[in-house]
Amino acid sequence: MISATRLVAAAAAVTVLSNRAEVADWALRYFGPWWNATAVGAVGVCAEAVVVADVNPDGYEAITRLVNDGRPTESVDYAKHELLVAQDGEDIVATSPSEGIAYRSTPSSGRLVLAGTDVQPLTLAAARIAREAIRGQLLRDGWAVLHSSAVVRPDDGATLLTFGDKGAGKTTTALLLASHGWQLLANDRVLVRPTGERDVEVVPWPSAAALGLGLLHSLGWDVTAREHLRNGGRFHPTQHESVTEALLAGDHTPLWENAKRERKVQVFPDQFPDLFGVPLATGGRAAGLLFPQVDADAAPDITDGSRTLGEADFMSGKTEDRYPDVFGQAQGVDGGGRESARAEVAARLAELPHRVVRLSHDVRASAAVLTKVADAL
């Protein structure tokens, strides 16, 4: 029996079909309300793009043999796995031996077939490919990708975009506002497009949200997370086992990998409303820009600092190197959007109110300042 989930973001759509219900169900949960995910009938699917992801060992072996039959190949690092890529006529074929997944992409039709030997890695890969299919359509349609968190005021769709380097407080800002009357649109990045004469339309980029143990504790969510685990619940499978152990032990001391990268709690999008009471938004209109700075020992306040958007605030093909467009889903458009789209978005956002805000580890005081700023924009 074939299961299917349809995803829709703005004017982009893709349907995930599989001979295993787990694959379609995962897409339904992972993208959820952010990309209007719905279970649909598999007969008569007519999306702009289709991802067929079947557990099919014979299909995997057939494509893998094709890739390795002596034709020119390229080795690509894709989602932390080696992917061997080749051409077969107009199609792109590839194999990932470490995952047991082979691919056949037909960019002209938007059809991409995955054949896997095991359902778990296939499930994750299908979701990645479906997300890239949506992004490819939106990039071709004039959208760009911002490195920003975002919240939406439910009354009018006004959207606040928060920018900053790693550790500046993008996630903290979004979650504090989403806990005080706003809706969470994105944790780390958003898709944006100029619309009308002056507006910038914003839609979410679904992904698992990475929350540090300290932040989870300061928000008062660690107890809920611990009970969720004790009751048999799980967080996203990319979460490191040491993080799960720390949650169960009630330890919120930050965990570091190679003294550089913090290991964090990996939260599914649907767990924000279901576990933590944070409502999600599906879109909005840019109304203001926030630039937080975290100073643990200072009082939270609006500061006199100035900050404007820079090149680092936009995603690009270079910064998106974890998922290079090896399957031609963006059809040559840069991974962060066309230069013209990024320039127009930057010009329009430059006309909106900008606020630099100092935050601290005092959650209540930080939330009060952010709410004051947000209500004034």
XYZ file of C-alpha atoms in Angstrom:
377
model
C 0.000 0.000 0.000
C 1.300 3.447 -0.949
C 1.131 6.299 1.581
C 1.412 9.964 0.608
C 1.949 13.351 2.270
C 1.552 16.636 0.425
C 3.530 19.740 1.453
C 2.662 23.292 0.416
C 4.606 26.512 1.093
C 3.462 29.671 -0.705
C 3.081 28.530 -4.350
C 5.434 25.542 -4.018
C 4.233 21.979 -3.524
C 5.683 18.483 -3.317
C 4.171 15.102 -2.513
C 6.094 12.342 -0.742
C 4.991 8.814 -1.673
C 6.284 5.577 -0.181
C 5.561 1.887 0.151
C 6.229 2.337 3.868
C 3.813 4.408 5.934
C 6.642 5.572 8.235
C 8.164 7.656 5.441
C 5.023 9.640 4.642
C 4.097 9.897 8.329
C 7.501 11.372 9.148
C 7.057 14.098 6.517
C 3.587 14.791 7.894
C 4.971 15.290 11.391
C 8.224 17.014 10.539
C 6.726 19.730 8.313
C 3.354 19.820 10.034
C 1.486 23.130 10.023
C 4.545 25.143 8.953
C 4.263 23.763 5.415
C 0.589 22.774 5.482
C 1.411 19.060 5.474
C -1.580 16.798 4.845
C -2.068 13.086 4.238
C -3.480 12.580 0.734
C -4.542 9.706 -1.454
C -1.723 8.252 -3.504
C -3.878 7.859 -6.629
C -3.857 10.818 -8.993
C -1.124 12.788 -7.236
C -0.436 15.899 -9.289
C 2.032 18.007 -7.338
C 4.625 20.135 -9.101
C 7.226 17.774 -7.668
C 7.037 14.187 -6.456
C 9.433 12.342 -4.163
C 9.004 8.570 -4.342
C 10.875 6.923 -1.457
C 10.489 3.147 -1.298
C 12.209 0.448 0.692
C 13.499 -1.372 -2.373
C 16.815 -3.232 -2.064
C 16.706 -4.355 -5.705
C 16.197 -0.773 -6.844
C 19.097 0.359 -4.684
C 21.385 -2.279 -6.197
C 20.306 -1.420 -9.753
C 21.008 2.313 -9.453
C 24.239 1.696 -7.551
C 25.484 -0.590 -10.349
C 24.542 2.088 -12.868
C 26.518 4.753 -11.008
C 29.541 2.458 -10.838
C 29.476 1.125 -14.423
C 32.451 3.218 -15.557
C 30.725 6.527 -16.338
C 32.221 9.785 -14.925
C 31.297 10.289 -11.273
C 31.698 12.961 -8.621
C 32.041 12.336 -4.890
C 29.990 14.833 -2.860
C 29.570 15.283 0.896
C 25.780 15.344 1.323
C 24.144 15.437 4.761
C 27.403 14.154 6.307
C 27.488 11.130 3.984
C 29.531 10.445 0.883
C 27.349 10.565 -2.215
C 28.626 9.285 -5.564
C 26.884 11.194 -8.377
C 26.675 10.535 -12.130
C 24.542 11.356 -15.189
C 22.227 8.941 -16.990
C 20.901 10.866 -19.967
C 18.994 13.851 -18.576
C 18.674 12.125 -15.207
C 21.011 12.477 -12.241
C 21.757 9.194 -10.473
C 23.546 8.825 -7.158
C 24.259 6.333 -4.428
C 25.018 6.675 -0.715
C 26.465 3.303 0.383
C 26.735 4.266 4.071
C 22.972 4.935 4.170
C 21.942 2.225 1.722
C 20.078 4.753 -0.446
C 20.212 5.335 -4.207
C 18.662 8.276 -6.075
C 17.333 9.073 -9.534
C 16.401 12.696 -10.223
C 14.682 14.096 -13.307
C 14.984 17.888 -12.843
C 12.797 18.708 -15.860
C 9.774 17.001 -14.285
C 10.581 17.520 -10.596
C 10.416 13.779 -9.977
C 12.965 12.218 -7.624
C 13.056 8.519 -6.751
C 14.825 7.092 -3.697
C 15.403 3.371 -3.259
C 16.589 2.316 0.184
C 17.556 -0.830 2.002
C 16.372 0.315 5.451
C 13.371 2.418 6.418
C 14.986 4.684 9.050
C 17.667 6.371 6.912
C 15.241 6.419 3.981
C 12.694 8.294 6.100
C 15.198 11.028 6.973
C 16.503 11.280 3.417
C 13.017 11.612 1.924
C 12.253 14.530 4.240
C 15.521 16.244 3.276
C 14.831 15.824 -0.424
C 11.220 17.022 -0.081
C 12.397 20.141 1.743
C 14.985 20.799 -0.964
C 12.265 20.370 -3.603
C 10.177 23.092 -1.952
C 13.187 25.349 -1.579
C 14.180 24.813 -5.209
C 10.729 25.857 -6.423
C 10.683 28.933 -4.187
C 14.185 30.021 -5.193
C 13.227 29.787 -8.860
C 10.132 31.849 -8.059
C 12.114 34.782 -6.647
C 12.450 33.874 -2.976
C 15.629 34.212 -0.906
C 16.819 32.646 2.354
C 17.666 34.726 5.434
C 19.692 33.518 8.418
C 17.129 34.729 10.919
C 14.654 33.617 13.529
C 11.144 35.044 13.246
C 7.926 35.553 15.184
C 4.524 36.704 13.975
C 1.897 38.852 15.690
C -1.313 36.843 15.237
C -3.576 39.894 14.966
C -2.078 41.314 11.776
C 0.717 39.029 10.556
C 3.437 41.554 11.408
C 6.726 39.637 11.537
C 9.859 40.431 13.516
C 13.092 39.079 12.078
C 16.016 38.537 14.453
C 19.605 38.531 13.208
C 22.994 37.907 14.739
C 26.062 35.723 14.770
C 26.105 32.373 16.510
C 25.312 32.863 20.190
C 23.864 36.361 19.702
C 20.431 35.299 20.916
C 18.349 34.703 17.782
C 16.695 31.591 19.190
C 16.295 33.080 22.674
C 14.599 36.183 21.247
C 12.170 34.168 19.152
C 11.220 31.777 21.953
C 10.765 34.513 24.554
C 8.446 36.469 22.258
C 6.624 33.287 21.210
C 6.013 32.644 24.910
C 4.498 36.127 25.315
C 1.760 36.425 22.736
C 3.604 36.025 19.425
C 3.740 32.936 17.182
C 6.944 31.144 16.246
C 7.643 31.231 12.513
C 11.261 30.081 12.432
C 14.129 29.230 14.740
C 17.117 29.789 12.465
C 16.177 30.775 8.917
C 13.261 31.992 6.812
C 12.290 32.268 3.170
C 11.480 35.801 2.007
C 10.212 37.450 -1.171
C 9.459 41.041 -2.186
C 5.728 41.450 -2.742
C 3.684 44.485 -3.732
C 5.478 47.805 -3.764
C 7.191 47.669 -0.367
C 6.377 44.476 1.529
C 8.501 41.410 2.219
C 6.566 38.152 2.538
C 7.969 35.592 4.978
C 7.397 31.829 5.222
C 9.082 29.324 7.550
C 11.945 26.950 6.844
C 11.006 23.830 8.852
C 13.808 22.109 10.703
C 14.546 20.603 14.070
C 15.357 23.435 16.477
C 18.574 23.179 18.477
C 18.108 24.446 22.050
C 20.977 24.508 24.518
C 20.436 22.805 27.857
C 20.940 26.131 29.636
C 18.322 27.870 27.492
C 15.862 25.029 27.993
C 16.345 25.348 31.752
C 16.038 29.143 31.798
C 12.771 28.897 29.876
C 11.497 26.411 32.451
C 11.063 23.719 29.816
C 13.593 21.197 31.097
C 11.117 19.576 33.513
C 8.611 19.067 30.686
C 11.363 17.657 28.464
C 12.469 15.242 31.197
C 8.931 13.994 31.790
C 8.458 13.576 28.052
C 11.491 11.281 27.919
C 10.517 9.368 31.053
C 7.102 8.694 29.541
C 8.689 7.101 26.477
C 8.767 10.180 24.263
C 11.647 11.176 22.022
C 13.196 14.211 20.465
C 14.654 14.372 16.959
C 17.016 11.429 16.284
C 19.919 13.796 15.556
C 20.032 14.575 19.295
C 23.211 13.195 20.855
C 22.786 10.494 23.487
C 24.699 12.592 26.045
C 22.047 15.320 25.774
C 19.277 12.816 26.453
C 21.195 11.507 29.462
C 21.678 15.054 30.818
C 17.964 15.803 30.450
C 17.028 12.643 32.316
C 19.519 13.482 35.073
C 18.269 17.056 35.430
C 21.705 18.424 34.481
C 21.599 21.644 32.423
C 25.357 22.156 32.190
C 26.250 22.867 28.518
C 27.771 19.925 26.679
C 30.538 20.598 24.171
C 31.826 18.607 21.227
C 35.535 19.207 20.587
C 35.270 22.323 22.795
C 33.691 24.229 19.888
C 30.207 22.955 19.101
C 27.556 22.723 21.785
C 25.434 19.608 21.836
C 21.803 20.673 22.099
C 18.283 19.380 22.493
C 16.807 18.769 19.018
C 13.125 19.714 19.057
C 10.609 18.690 16.393
C 8.491 21.605 15.094
C 5.290 20.025 16.411
C 6.796 19.718 19.892
C 6.777 23.492 20.363
C 2.972 23.692 20.663
C 2.436 20.165 21.980
C 5.099 20.153 24.734
C 5.968 23.758 25.411
C 2.784 25.658 24.556
C 4.433 27.765 21.837
C 2.075 28.456 18.898
C 3.383 28.226 15.328
C 2.764 30.589 12.413
C 2.680 29.678 8.712
C 3.591 33.058 7.233
C 3.726 36.791 7.737
C 4.906 40.190 6.539
C 8.203 41.709 7.700
C 7.601 44.627 10.093
C 10.871 45.102 11.985
C 14.387 43.835 12.585
C 15.910 42.908 15.949
C 19.607 42.559 16.706
C 20.096 40.996 20.146
C 23.324 40.912 22.120
C 23.672 38.658 25.153
C 25.505 40.027 28.187
C 24.977 37.706 31.141
C 25.828 40.329 33.778
C 24.142 43.437 32.346
C 20.554 44.564 32.703
C 18.430 43.877 29.614
C 17.671 47.073 27.708
C 17.334 48.749 24.337
C 20.779 50.000 23.355
C 22.069 52.779 21.134
C 24.094 50.453 18.931
C 23.549 50.448 15.194
C 23.371 47.361 13.017
C 22.314 46.806 9.430
C 21.996 43.692 7.327
C 25.170 42.247 5.866
C 26.049 39.466 3.484
C 26.282 36.980 6.371
C 22.601 37.554 7.164
C 21.646 35.880 3.878
C 22.159 32.200 3.229
C 23.953 31.239 0.018
C 25.093 28.216 -1.906
C 28.361 28.348 0.036
C 26.698 28.425 3.462
C 24.264 25.694 2.381
C 27.070 23.295 1.557
C 25.608 20.572 3.793
C 22.885 20.089 1.161
C 24.413 21.065 -2.202
C 21.919 21.023 -5.060
C 23.339 17.866 -6.629
C 19.877 16.789 -7.840
C 19.156 19.983 -9.794
C 16.082 20.979 -7.817
C 16.948 24.694 -7.901
C 17.981 24.394 -11.564
C 21.043 26.582 -11.214
C 19.673 29.224 -8.824
C 21.997 29.921 -5.891
C 21.039 28.137 -2.652
C 20.227 31.466 -0.992
C 18.269 32.931 -3.890
C 19.038 35.035 -6.940
C 21.260 38.054 -6.350
C 18.476 40.346 -7.567
C 16.023 38.859 -5.043
C 18.485 39.226 -2.162
C 19.262 42.814 -3.128
C 15.590 43.804 -3.299
C 14.822 42.138 0.029
C 17.781 43.901 1.646
C 16.638 47.269 0.310
C 13.099 46.823 1.612
C 14.179 45.541 5.008
C 16.521 48.523 5.354
C 13.431 50.760 5.424
C 11.923 48.949 8.419
C 12.595 49.784 12.103
C 15.860 48.332 13.467
C 16.405 47.771 17.182
C 19.494 46.574 19.019
C 18.541 44.856 22.276
C 20.739 43.699 25.140
C 19.632 40.442 26.742
C 20.863 38.655 29.845
C 20.314 35.333 31.596
C 17.423 36.960 33.481
C 14.601 35.527 31.380
C 11.832 37.661 32.864
C 13.720 40.922 32.412
C 14.796 39.985 28.887
C 11.241 39.026 27.947
C 9.924 42.327 29.310
C 12.346 44.349 27.177
C 11.646 42.317 24.067
C 7.895 42.616 24.536
C 8.217 46.376 24.946
C 10.232 46.662 21.745
C 7.962 44.331 19.800
C 4.761 46.106 20.833
C 6.221 49.423 19.680
C 7.041 48.228 16.168
